[in-house]
Amino acid sequence: MNAIHLKKGFSPRIAGTPGRRLQKLEKPRHVGMVPKQIPFIKPRLLVKEGDAVRIGTPLFEDKRNPRIRFLSPGGGTVTRIAFGPRRVIEAVVITLDDEEFSESFDKPATDQLATASRAEWVDLLLAGGMWPFLRSLPFMDLADPDFIPPAIIVRLGDDEPFAPDPVVYLEGREDDFSSGMDLLGRLCERVILNLTGDDSLKSQLSGQMEMRCFSGPYPSGNPAVQLYRTKKGADENRAWFIDGQAVILLGQFLRTGRYPLERIVTVGGSLAPEAGHLLARAGVPLRMLAGGGPLKKTAARYIVGGLFTGFSGSEDSYLGFYQNALNLIDDGDREEPFAFIRPGADKPSYSTAFLSALRKKPFPMDCSQHGEQRACVNCGTCARICPVDILPQFTMKCLVADEVEEALAHGLLDCAECGLCTYACPSKIELCEVLRSAKAQYYKEIA
C-alpha cells in the first residue's frame, strides 16, 4: 500500500459540509435522464413520448458506438422529451407507475463466473447499461469496449466539495463492492484502488487489492491528478477510471441481474435547508433533493456535482448520470456597494491579500466573480496552484494564438479539469473552461 501526499492544490473552507447521517428520500413521481451532460456522447433516442418503459429499458444510445446504451431509471411512461438549441436532447422525463416493473438480464451462473470470458463480461455490462460508468483518461470519455486499458483506477473518495463520503456509501455494501472489484478484474489485469480521505477504510480494504492512499489539498481525489502523480510511462495515459459508488452498483447488478437504482447523494452548500447524505434514486428531481427549495430568500444556484466541476441546473432539472451531489449556494448576481474599499473579511479567496486569510471558520460560498474579467498579468497564480504542473496561463495564450502543438507541449492533455486555476485567477479568466474546450476539440479531431 503506497501513501502519497500531494502538496499542490487548494482546499477552500466552504460552509455547508454534509454530515454523515443518512436519510432516505421518498419515491418521486417522475425521474429524468440528462443526456446533454454526458461528455462527448451523441445520443440517438430509442423511445418517444407516450411510450411505456420498465426499469432498465434502453432510452437512448451513443451514435458513435450503438452498443453503449443508457437505460431507464424508472418504470412508467415517457411523458416529456425536452430539446434545446440545435435539437440537443436536454432531458427524457418518465412519470413513474405506482407499481414499477424491471427488465432482467441474464448473468452467468455462480459456477460459471470464473470461466466466463472477457467478451462475455463486456457484453453483459453493455446490455445491462452498466458500461457507461467506466470512463477513459485523459479525455474522460466513455471507455471503448474493444480496448484493454493498462489499468482501471477505482476512485474511493472524492475531496471536491461536497461529494458523498465513502464511509457512508460503503456501509452495509462491502460485499457488493468486492463483487464489483472482482468484475473489474475480469476486464483488466491491473485494478488500482485509490483511497482519498478517511483512514478508517484502510484496514477494512487492505490486502484485497492494489491500493494507494492519497492525502493533501483538493484535488487529491481527482483520478487524472492521481494518475499524473503515479504513472511511470506514457502507455498509462489511457487508463480507465470509475467511481467507488459505481463499483457497488456493478456488484448489485451482478447479484440481482437488474439495473440498480439506488444512489447515495449529498446535499450541501450554505443555502441547503439541511446538509447531509440522502438515499435517493437515479434521475431524481433536484427539487426533491433540495427539500422543495432553499429556505432562505437569497436566490440559489443549483450546482449538480462538485462545486468546481459540476454543472448549473434548476429546481426543475434532474440529477445527472455521473453526479452524486447537489450544492445550493448564493447566486451572487448583484451589486456590492463600495466593494473597492472593503477589506474582504467575508470573502473566500486563494489570495492572502484579504482579511479572510485570517479567518478559520468556513465561508458561505457564492457564484459572484467579485470583479470583471481582465487581461492576464502573468502573475503565476494558476501555475502555483495547478496540481499537474502545467502552465495554464501560457497554455491558454497558445490556444488563443491557435498554436495547438505548443499548447500540447505545455501539457494540455494532462489538465485534470479541476477548476482551481479559474478559482484562483485574479484576472477572472475562465482558464479551466478554455483548457477543457480545447481538449474536447482536439479529441474530436483525432477520434
GROMACS .gro file of C-alpha atoms in nm:
model
  447
    1MET     CA    1   0.000   0.000   0.000
    2ASN     CA    2   0.151   0.330  -0.112
    3ALA     CA    3   0.088   0.655   0.077
    4ILE     CA    4   0.111   0.961  -0.146
    5HIS     CA    5   0.082   1.316  -0.020
    6LEU     CA    6   0.010   1.589  -0.275
    7LYS     CA    7   0.139   1.935  -0.190
    8LYS     CA    8  -0.004   2.142  -0.475
    9GLY     CA    9  -0.371   2.239  -0.479
   10PHE     CA   10  -0.605   2.426  -0.250
   11SER     CA   11  -0.895   2.332  -0.023
   12PRO     CA   12  -1.117   2.633   0.042
   13ARG     CA   13  -1.312   2.649   0.366
   14ILE     CA   14  -1.672   2.636   0.248
   15ALA     CA   15  -1.982   2.634   0.467
   16GLY     CA   16  -2.249   2.368   0.429
   17THR     CA   17  -2.047   2.047   0.462
   18PRO     CA   18  -2.287   1.747   0.464
   19GLY     CA   19  -2.298   1.534   0.776
   20ARG     CA   20  -2.265   1.157   0.765
   21ARG     CA   21  -2.620   1.084   0.879
   22LEU     CA   22  -2.806   0.903   0.600
   23GLN     CA   23  -3.173   0.975   0.534
   24LYS     CA   24  -3.400   0.800   0.288
   25LEU     CA   25  -3.580   1.010   0.028
   26GLU     CA   26  -3.937   0.921  -0.061
   27LYS     CA   27  -4.020   0.789  -0.405
   28PRO     CA   28  -4.055   1.071  -0.662
   29ARG     CA   29  -4.346   1.099  -0.903
   30HIS     CA   30  -4.114   1.128  -1.200
   31VAL     CA   31  -3.744   1.087  -1.285
   32GLY     CA   32  -3.530   1.209  -1.571
   33MET     CA   33  -3.215   1.147  -1.771
   34VAL     CA   34  -2.998   1.441  -1.880
   35PRO     CA   35  -2.804   1.331  -2.194
   36LYS     CA   36  -2.650   1.672  -2.267
   37GLN     CA   37  -2.435   1.648  -1.952
   38ILE     CA   38  -2.267   1.324  -2.063
   39PRO     CA   39  -1.934   1.426  -2.222
   40PHE     CA   40  -1.887   1.363  -2.596
   41ILE     CA   41  -2.195   1.144  -2.635
   42LYS     CA   42  -2.408   1.172  -2.950
   43PRO     CA   43  -2.742   1.035  -2.828
   44ARG     CA   44  -2.992   0.861  -3.052
   45LEU     CA   45  -3.336   0.828  -2.895
   46LEU     CA   46  -3.484   0.480  -2.871
   47VAL     CA   47  -3.818   0.592  -2.724
   48LYS     CA   48  -4.076   0.860  -2.793
   49GLU     CA   49  -4.325   1.048  -2.582
   50GLY     CA   50  -4.609   0.824  -2.465
   51ASP     CA   51  -4.402   0.504  -2.468
   52ALA     CA   52  -4.430   0.269  -2.170
   53VAL     CA   53  -4.093   0.173  -2.024
   54ARG     CA   54  -3.962  -0.053  -1.750
   55ILE     CA   55  -3.666  -0.008  -1.521
   56GLY     CA   56  -3.377  -0.096  -1.749
   57THR     CA   57  -3.547  -0.022  -2.082
   58PRO     CA   58  -3.299   0.149  -2.322
   59LEU     CA   59  -3.379   0.521  -2.360
   60PHE     CA   60  -3.100   0.625  -2.595
   61GLU     CA   61  -2.774   0.500  -2.739
   62ASP     CA   62  -2.446   0.658  -2.841
   63LYS     CA   63  -2.432   0.705  -3.218
   64ARG     CA   64  -2.055   0.659  -3.209
   65ASN     CA   65  -2.099   0.309  -3.066
   66PRO     CA   66  -2.461   0.185  -3.063
   67ARG     CA   67  -2.364  -0.096  -2.826
   68ILE     CA   68  -2.342   0.161  -2.546
   69ARG     CA   69  -2.693   0.232  -2.419
   70PHE     CA   70  -2.838   0.429  -2.132
   71LEU     CA   71  -3.129   0.267  -1.953
   72SER     CA   72  -3.442   0.397  -1.790
   73PRO     CA   73  -3.412   0.482  -1.418
   74GLY     CA   74  -3.781   0.412  -1.366
   75GLY     CA   75  -4.085   0.218  -1.480
   76GLY     CA   76  -4.374   0.418  -1.622
   77THR     CA   77  -4.444   0.642  -1.921
   78VAL     CA   78  -4.217   0.875  -2.114
   79THR     CA   79  -4.411   1.198  -2.068
   80ARG     CA   80  -4.165   1.455  -2.199
   81ILE     CA   81  -3.854   1.474  -2.415
   82ALA     CA   82  -3.706   1.822  -2.384
   83PHE     CA   83  -3.496   1.957  -2.671
   84GLY     CA   84  -3.262   2.256  -2.660
   85PRO     CA   85  -3.095   2.457  -2.937
   86ARG     CA   86  -2.999   2.253  -3.243
   87ARG     CA   87  -3.217   1.968  -3.120
   88VAL     CA   88  -2.985   1.882  -2.829
   89ILE     CA   89  -3.165   1.636  -2.603
   90GLU     CA   90  -3.180   1.810  -2.265
   91ALA     CA   91  -3.394   1.565  -2.069
   92VAL     CA   92  -3.601   1.249  -2.100
   93VAL     CA   93  -3.871   1.258  -1.831
   94ILE     CA   94  -4.054   0.948  -1.708
   95THR     CA   95  -4.367   0.956  -1.495
   96LEU     CA   96  -4.347   0.657  -1.263
   97ASP     CA   97  -4.618   0.396  -1.214
   98ASP     CA   98  -4.731   0.301  -0.865
   99GLU     CA   99  -4.601  -0.048  -0.933
  100GLU     CA  100  -4.281  -0.044  -1.136
  101PHE     CA  101  -4.160  -0.340  -1.339
  102SER     CA  102  -3.799  -0.410  -1.422
  103GLU     CA  103  -3.612  -0.570  -1.709
  104SER     CA  104  -3.397  -0.868  -1.613
  105PHE     CA  105  -3.061  -0.953  -1.764
  106ASP     CA  106  -2.905  -1.297  -1.799
  107LYS     CA  107  -2.597  -1.312  -1.579
  108PRO     CA  108  -2.355  -1.605  -1.558
  109ALA     CA  109  -2.440  -1.870  -1.303
  110THR     CA  110  -2.227  -1.885  -0.989
  111ASP     CA  111  -2.029  -2.184  -1.115
  112GLN     CA  112  -1.962  -2.006  -1.447
  113LEU     CA  113  -1.827  -1.679  -1.307
  114ALA     CA  114  -1.467  -1.793  -1.308
  115THR     CA  115  -1.478  -1.932  -1.662
  116ALA     CA  116  -1.669  -1.652  -1.838
  117SER     CA  117  -1.453  -1.473  -2.096
  118ARG     CA  118  -1.381  -1.101  -2.100
  119ALA     CA  119  -1.603  -1.063  -2.407
  120GLU     CA  120  -1.895  -1.217  -2.219
  121TRP     CA  121  -1.848  -0.978  -1.928
  122VAL     CA  122  -1.829  -0.681  -2.166
  123ASP     CA  123  -2.150  -0.790  -2.341
  124LEU     CA  124  -2.325  -0.828  -2.004
  125LEU     CA  125  -2.226  -0.478  -1.888
  126LEU     CA  126  -2.327  -0.329  -2.222
  127ALA     CA  127  -2.666  -0.499  -2.218
  128GLY     CA  128  -2.726  -0.405  -1.855
  129GLY     CA  129  -2.645  -0.036  -1.903
  130MET     CA  130  -2.351  -0.054  -1.662
  131TRP     CA  131  -2.073   0.008  -1.913
  132PRO     CA  132  -2.104   0.391  -1.919
  133PHE     CA  133  -1.978   0.406  -1.559
  134LEU     CA  134  -1.634   0.322  -1.699
  135ARG     CA  135  -1.456   0.627  -1.841
  136SER     CA  136  -1.126   0.674  -2.016
  137LEU     CA  137  -0.846   0.921  -1.945
  138PRO     CA  138  -0.721   1.173  -2.045
  139PHE     CA  139  -1.041   1.299  -2.213
  140MET     CA  140  -1.288   1.143  -1.967
  141ASP     CA  141  -1.495   0.991  -2.247
  142LEU     CA  142  -1.684   0.663  -2.231
  143ALA     CA  143  -1.449   0.365  -2.226
  144ASP     CA  144  -1.404   0.173  -2.551
  145PRO     CA  145  -1.534  -0.185  -2.503
  146ASP     CA  146  -1.284  -0.319  -2.758
  147PHE     CA  147  -0.979  -0.169  -2.585
  148ILE     CA  148  -0.797  -0.330  -2.294
  149PRO     CA  149  -0.660  -0.049  -2.076
  150PRO     CA  150  -0.326  -0.056  -1.894
  151ALA     CA  151  -0.513  -0.015  -1.564
  152ILE     CA  152  -0.853   0.063  -1.413
  153ILE     CA  153  -0.847   0.324  -1.138
  154VAL     CA  154  -1.119   0.295  -0.874
  155ARG     CA  155  -1.166   0.631  -0.703
  156LEU     CA  156  -1.281   0.573  -0.347
  157GLY     CA  157  -1.333   0.918  -0.201
  158ASP     CA  158  -1.365   1.250  -0.380
  159ASP     CA  159  -1.244   1.557  -0.193
  160GLU     CA  160  -1.433   1.804  -0.412
  161PRO     CA  161  -1.700   1.998  -0.220
  162PHE     CA  162  -1.928   1.821  -0.150
  163ALA     CA  163  -1.906   1.466  -0.277
  164PRO     CA  164  -2.052   1.160  -0.099
  165ASP     CA  165  -1.839   1.016   0.177
  166PRO     CA  166  -1.720   0.659   0.104
  167VAL     CA  167  -1.767   0.570   0.471
  168VAL     CA  168  -2.139   0.635   0.422
  169TYR     CA  169  -2.198   0.462   0.091
  170LEU     CA  170  -1.980   0.159   0.174
  171GLU     CA  171  -2.160   0.076   0.499
  172GLY     CA  172  -2.353  -0.246   0.454
  173ARG     CA  173  -2.248  -0.271   0.089
  174GLU     CA  174  -1.899  -0.418   0.131
  175ASP     CA  175  -1.992  -0.746  -0.041
  176ASP     CA  176  -2.129  -0.565  -0.346
  177PHE     CA  177  -1.812  -0.355  -0.360
  178SER     CA  178  -1.595  -0.668  -0.351
  179SER     CA  179  -1.805  -0.828  -0.626
  180GLY     CA  180  -1.771  -0.516  -0.837
  181MET     CA  181  -1.393  -0.514  -0.789
  182ASP     CA  182  -1.376  -0.880  -0.892
  183LEU     CA  183  -1.577  -0.797  -1.204
  184LEU     CA  184  -1.336  -0.516  -1.295
  185GLY     CA  185  -1.054  -0.768  -1.261
  186ARG     CA  186  -1.215  -0.966  -1.544
  187LEU     CA  187  -1.185  -0.662  -1.771
  188CYS     CA  188  -0.827  -0.566  -1.693
  189GLU     CA  189  -0.533  -0.737  -1.527
  190ARG     CA  190  -0.450  -0.435  -1.313
  191VAL     CA  191  -0.715  -0.273  -1.093
  192ILE     CA  192  -0.592   0.001  -0.858
  193LEU     CA  193  -0.790   0.129  -0.563
  194ASN     CA  194  -0.712   0.494  -0.491
  195LEU     CA  195  -0.834   0.588  -0.145
  196THR     CA  196  -0.870   0.954  -0.054
  197GLY     CA  197  -0.983   1.082   0.284
  198ASP     CA  198  -1.085   0.874   0.584
  199ASP     CA  199  -0.805   0.646   0.706
  200SER     CA  200  -1.053   0.414   0.877
  201LEU     CA  201  -1.114   0.236   0.546
  202LYS     CA  202  -0.751   0.129   0.510
  203SER     CA  203  -0.772  -0.168   0.746
  204GLN     CA  204  -1.109  -0.268   0.604
  205LEU     CA  205  -0.987  -0.285   0.244
  206SER     CA  206  -0.613  -0.351   0.268
  207GLY     CA  207  -0.487  -0.684   0.146
  208GLN     CA  208  -0.770  -0.731  -0.103
  209MET     CA  209  -0.619  -0.537  -0.393
  210GLU     CA  210  -0.351  -0.292  -0.505
  211MET     CA  211  -0.418   0.022  -0.303
  212ARG     CA  212  -0.285   0.375  -0.294
  213CYS     CA  213  -0.374   0.624  -0.022
  214PHE     CA  214  -0.378   0.990  -0.126
  215SER     CA  215  -0.375   1.288   0.104
  216GLY     CA  216  -0.331   1.660   0.063
  217PRO     CA  217  -0.540   1.953  -0.059
  218TYR     CA  218  -0.805   1.938  -0.330
  219PRO     CA  219  -0.791   1.783  -0.591
  220SER     CA  220  -0.605   1.488  -0.442
  221GLY     CA  221  -0.914   1.276  -0.518
  222ASN     CA  222  -0.917   1.357  -0.890
  223PRO     CA  223  -0.830   1.045  -1.097
  224ALA     CA  224  -0.635   1.247  -1.356
  225VAL     CA  225  -0.423   1.402  -1.079
  226GLN     CA  226  -0.371   1.062  -0.919
  227LEU     CA  227  -0.259   0.911  -1.249
  228TYR     CA  228  -0.026   1.205  -1.319
  229ARG     CA  229   0.145   1.160  -0.983
  230THR     CA  230   0.188   0.783  -1.010
  231LYS     CA  231   0.231   0.690  -1.378
  232LYS     CA  232   0.565   0.551  -1.490
  233GLY     CA  233   0.525   0.592  -1.863
  234ALA     CA  234   0.314   0.735  -2.143
  235ASP     CA  235   0.150   0.397  -2.201
  236GLU     CA  236  -0.052   0.450  -1.880
  237ASN     CA  237  -0.217   0.769  -2.007
  238ARG     CA  238  -0.515   0.577  -2.144
  239ALA     CA  239  -0.613   0.420  -1.815
  240TRP     CA  240  -0.981   0.394  -1.723
  241PHE     CA  241  -1.141   0.516  -1.404
  242ILE     CA  242  -1.464   0.451  -1.217
  243ASP     CA  243  -1.616   0.596  -0.901
  244GLY     CA  244  -1.633   0.382  -0.588
  245GLN     CA  245  -2.011   0.404  -0.565
  246ALA     CA  246  -2.039   0.285  -0.926
  247VAL     CA  247  -1.837  -0.025  -0.830
  248ILE     CA  248  -2.105  -0.100  -0.571
  249LEU     CA  249  -2.367  -0.069  -0.845
  250LEU     CA  250  -2.173  -0.321  -1.054
  251GLY     CA  251  -2.186  -0.564  -0.763
  252GLN     CA  252  -2.559  -0.507  -0.714
  253PHE     CA  253  -2.620  -0.565  -1.084
  254LEU     CA  254  -2.420  -0.887  -1.074
  255ARG     CA  255  -2.610  -1.007  -0.767
  256THR     CA  256  -2.965  -0.925  -0.883
  257GLY     CA  257  -2.945  -0.921  -1.263
  258ARG     CA  258  -3.138  -0.593  -1.265
  259TYR     CA  259  -3.045  -0.233  -1.333
  260PRO     CA  260  -2.966  -0.075  -0.991
  261LEU     CA  261  -3.147   0.245  -0.898
  262GLU     CA  262  -3.018   0.341  -0.555
  263ARG     CA  263  -2.780   0.634  -0.527
  264ILE     CA  264  -2.637   0.794  -0.215
  265VAL     CA  265  -2.640   1.166  -0.282
  266THR     CA  266  -2.511   1.459  -0.081
  267VAL     CA  267  -2.690   1.791  -0.045
  268GLY     CA  268  -2.466   2.072   0.075
  269GLY     CA  269  -2.385   2.439   0.046
  270SER     CA  270  -2.464   2.744   0.256
  271LEU     CA  271  -2.826   2.762   0.130
  272ALA     CA  272  -2.912   2.395   0.176
  273PRO     CA  273  -3.204   2.357   0.421
  274GLU     CA  274  -3.031   2.054   0.573
  275ALA     CA  275  -2.689   1.941   0.454
  276GLY     CA  276  -2.643   1.566   0.462
  277HIS     CA  277  -2.648   1.233   0.277
  278LEU     CA  278  -2.966   1.108   0.113
  279LEU     CA  279  -3.056   0.760  -0.012
  280ALA     CA  280  -3.223   0.855  -0.340
  281ARG     CA  281  -3.262   0.701  -0.683
  282ALA     CA  282  -3.111   0.769  -1.024
  283GLY     CA  283  -3.259   1.067  -1.206
  284VAL     CA  284  -3.428   1.216  -0.900
  285PRO     CA  285  -3.563   1.573  -0.944
  286LEU     CA  286  -3.339   1.839  -0.790
  287ARG     CA  287  -3.644   1.995  -0.626
  288MET     CA  288  -3.683   1.683  -0.411
  289LEU     CA  289  -3.316   1.675  -0.317
  290ALA     CA  290  -3.338   2.037  -0.210
  291GLY     CA  291  -3.638   1.959   0.009
  292GLY     CA  292  -3.864   2.178  -0.202
  293GLY     CA  293  -3.602   2.452  -0.239
  294PRO     CA  294  -3.379   2.664  -0.016
  295LEU     CA  295  -3.547   2.806   0.293
  296LYS     CA  296  -3.363   3.136   0.264
  297LYS     CA  297  -3.487   3.418   0.044
  298THR     CA  298  -3.148   3.459  -0.126
  299ALA     CA  299  -3.150   3.339  -0.487
  300ALA     CA  300  -2.984   2.996  -0.501
  301ARG     CA  301  -2.767   2.841  -0.769
  302TYR     CA  302  -2.830   2.469  -0.813
  303ILE     CA  303  -2.493   2.308  -0.884
  304VAL     CA  304  -2.521   1.941  -0.980
  305GLY     CA  305  -2.198   1.767  -0.886
  306GLY     CA  306  -1.896   1.924  -0.719
  307LEU     CA  307  -1.866   2.300  -0.671
  308PHE     CA  308  -1.568   2.321  -0.907
  309THR     CA  309  -1.660   2.070  -1.177
  310GLY     CA  310  -2.040   2.037  -1.160
  311PHE     CA  311  -2.294   2.195  -1.393
  312SER     CA  312  -2.559   2.453  -1.323
  313GLY     CA  313  -2.915   2.324  -1.304
  314SER     CA  314  -3.250   2.440  -1.175
  315GLU     CA  315  -3.512   2.308  -0.938
  316ASP     CA  316  -3.695   2.166  -1.240
  317SER     CA  317  -3.399   1.961  -1.365
  318TYR     CA  318  -3.266   1.620  -1.262
  319LEU     CA  319  -2.961   1.452  -1.116
  320GLY     CA  320  -2.702   1.379  -1.384
  321PHE     CA  321  -2.577   1.031  -1.474
  322TYR     CA  322  -2.231   1.083  -1.322
  323GLN     CA  323  -2.322   1.331  -1.049
  324ASN     CA  324  -2.400   1.230  -0.691
  325ALA     CA  325  -2.419   1.570  -0.525
  326LEU     CA  326  -2.630   1.885  -0.520
  327ASN     CA  327  -2.483   2.209  -0.389
  328LEU     CA  328  -2.705   2.507  -0.314
  329ILE     CA  329  -2.514   2.833  -0.289
  330ASP     CA  330  -2.580   3.203  -0.327
  331ASP     CA  331  -2.624   3.303  -0.691
  332GLY     CA  332  -2.429   3.622  -0.619
  333ASP     CA  333  -2.570   3.812  -0.917
  334ARG     CA  334  -2.597   4.154  -0.758
  335GLU     CA  335  -2.404   4.473  -0.698
  336GLU     CA  336  -2.177   4.508  -0.396
  337PRO     CA  337  -2.163   4.872  -0.279
  338PHE     CA  338  -1.816   5.013  -0.206
  339ALA     CA  339  -1.650   4.679  -0.276
  340PHE     CA  340  -1.324   4.853  -0.369
  341ILE     CA  341  -1.265   4.977  -0.013
  342ARG     CA  342  -1.385   4.674   0.180
  343PRO     CA  343  -1.116   4.462   0.347
  344GLY     CA  344  -1.279   4.136   0.237
  345ALA     CA  345  -1.317   3.973   0.575
  346ASP     CA  346  -1.602   3.753   0.448
  347LYS     CA  347  -1.467   3.669   0.100
  348PRO     CA  348  -1.317   3.323   0.049
  349SER     CA  349  -1.007   3.355  -0.167
  350TYR     CA  350  -0.682   3.182  -0.256
  351SER     CA  351  -0.507   3.515  -0.219
  352THR     CA  352  -0.384   3.628   0.121
  353ALA     CA  353  -0.445   3.995   0.034
  354PHE     CA  354  -0.787   3.986   0.207
  355LEU     CA  355  -0.858   3.976   0.578
  356SER     CA  356  -1.038   3.648   0.513
  357ALA     CA  357  -0.694   3.482   0.519
  358LEU     CA  358  -0.707   3.519   0.899
  359ARG     CA  359  -1.049   3.361   0.935
  360LYS     CA  360  -1.060   2.996   1.039
  361LYS     CA  361  -1.433   2.934   1.010
  362PRO     CA  362  -1.594   2.813   0.683
  363PHE     CA  363  -1.717   3.077   0.439
  364PRO     CA  364  -2.060   3.094   0.274
  365MET     CA  365  -1.967   3.050  -0.092
  366ASP     CA  366  -2.138   3.245  -0.372
  367CYS     CA  367  -2.115   3.250  -0.752
  368SER     CA  368  -2.004   3.611  -0.787
  369GLN     CA  369  -1.672   3.673  -0.959
  370HIS     CA  370  -1.615   3.978  -0.738
  371GLY     CA  371  -1.469   4.166  -1.032
  372GLU     CA  372  -1.471   4.179  -1.408
  373GLN     CA  373  -1.250   3.984  -1.648
  374ARG     CA  374  -0.918   4.149  -1.723
  375ALA     CA  375  -0.610   4.068  -1.928
  376CYS     CA  376  -0.371   3.803  -1.800
  377VAL     CA  377  -0.093   3.969  -1.598
  378ASN     CA  378   0.137   3.664  -1.581
  379CYS     CA  379   0.116   3.656  -1.202
  380GLY     CA  380   0.177   3.279  -1.199
  381THR     CA  381  -0.102   3.208  -0.951
  382CYS     CA  382  -0.256   2.939  -1.171
  383ALA     CA  383   0.082   2.767  -1.215
  384ARG     CA  384   0.146   2.764  -0.839
  385ILE     CA  385  -0.189   2.605  -0.764
  386CYS     CA  386  -0.205   2.361  -1.059
  387PRO     CA  387  -0.182   2.002  -0.926
  388VAL     CA  388  -0.040   1.860  -1.252
  389ASP     CA  389   0.241   2.113  -1.301
  390ILE     CA  390   0.129   2.258  -1.631
  391LEU     CA  391   0.146   2.631  -1.704
  392PRO     CA  392  -0.221   2.723  -1.753
  393GLN     CA  393  -0.154   3.087  -1.842
  394PHE     CA  394   0.091   3.002  -2.123
  395THR     CA  395  -0.123   2.711  -2.241
  396MET     CA  396  -0.423   2.944  -2.263
  397LYS     CA  397  -0.225   3.201  -2.463
  398CYS     CA  398  -0.106   2.933  -2.705
  399LEU     CA  399  -0.466   2.830  -2.763
  400VAL     CA  400  -0.575   3.190  -2.820
  401ALA     CA  401  -0.296   3.219  -3.078
  402ASP     CA  402  -0.408   2.888  -3.236
  403GLU     CA  403  -0.075   2.724  -3.151
  404VAL     CA  404  -0.219   2.385  -3.059
  405GLU     CA  405   0.108   2.193  -3.080
  406GLU     CA  406   0.274   2.432  -2.837
  407ALA     CA  407  -0.026   2.402  -2.602
  408LEU     CA  408   0.014   2.025  -2.611
  409ALA     CA  409   0.382   2.065  -2.529
  410HIS     CA  410   0.287   2.272  -2.224
  411GLY     CA  411   0.079   1.977  -2.100
  412LEU     CA  412  -0.275   2.046  -2.223
  413LEU     CA  413  -0.372   1.677  -2.213
  414ASP     CA  414  -0.252   1.647  -1.853
  415CYS     CA  415  -0.511   1.904  -1.742
  416ALA     CA  416  -0.729   1.744  -1.473
  417GLU     CA  417  -1.012   1.995  -1.530
  418CYS     CA  418  -1.030   2.051  -1.155
  419GLY     CA  419  -1.125   2.421  -1.186
  420LEU     CA  420  -0.869   2.556  -0.939
  421CYS     CA  421  -0.698   2.778  -1.196
  422THR     CA  422  -1.026   2.957  -1.263
  423TYR     CA  423  -1.099   2.992  -0.891
  424ALA     CA  424  -0.759   3.143  -0.813
  425CYS     CA  425  -0.711   3.366  -1.119
  426PRO     CA  426  -0.705   3.733  -1.007
  427SER     CA  427  -0.793   3.839  -1.364
  428LYS     CA  428  -1.115   3.634  -1.354
  429ILE     CA  429  -1.022   3.439  -1.669
  430GLU     CA  430  -1.215   3.115  -1.725
  431LEU     CA  431  -0.894   2.917  -1.764
  432CYS     CA  432  -1.043   2.577  -1.692
  433GLU     CA  433  -1.318   2.621  -1.948
  434VAL     CA  434  -1.064   2.731  -2.212
  435LEU     CA  435  -0.847   2.425  -2.150
  436ARG     CA  436  -1.143   2.186  -2.125
  437SER     CA  437  -1.291   2.309  -2.453
  438ALA     CA  438  -0.955   2.283  -2.626
  439LYS     CA  439  -0.906   1.926  -2.504
  440ALA     CA  440  -1.252   1.832  -2.625
  441GLN     CA  441  -1.196   1.990  -2.967
  442TYR     CA  442  -0.861   1.817  -3.005
  443TYR     CA  443  -1.018   1.484  -2.909
  444LYS     CA  444  -1.295   1.523  -3.165
  445GLU     CA  445  -1.038   1.592  -3.436
  446ILE     CA  446  -0.821   1.289  -3.363
  447ALA     CA  447  -1.106   1.046  -3.287
   0.00000   0.00000   0.00000
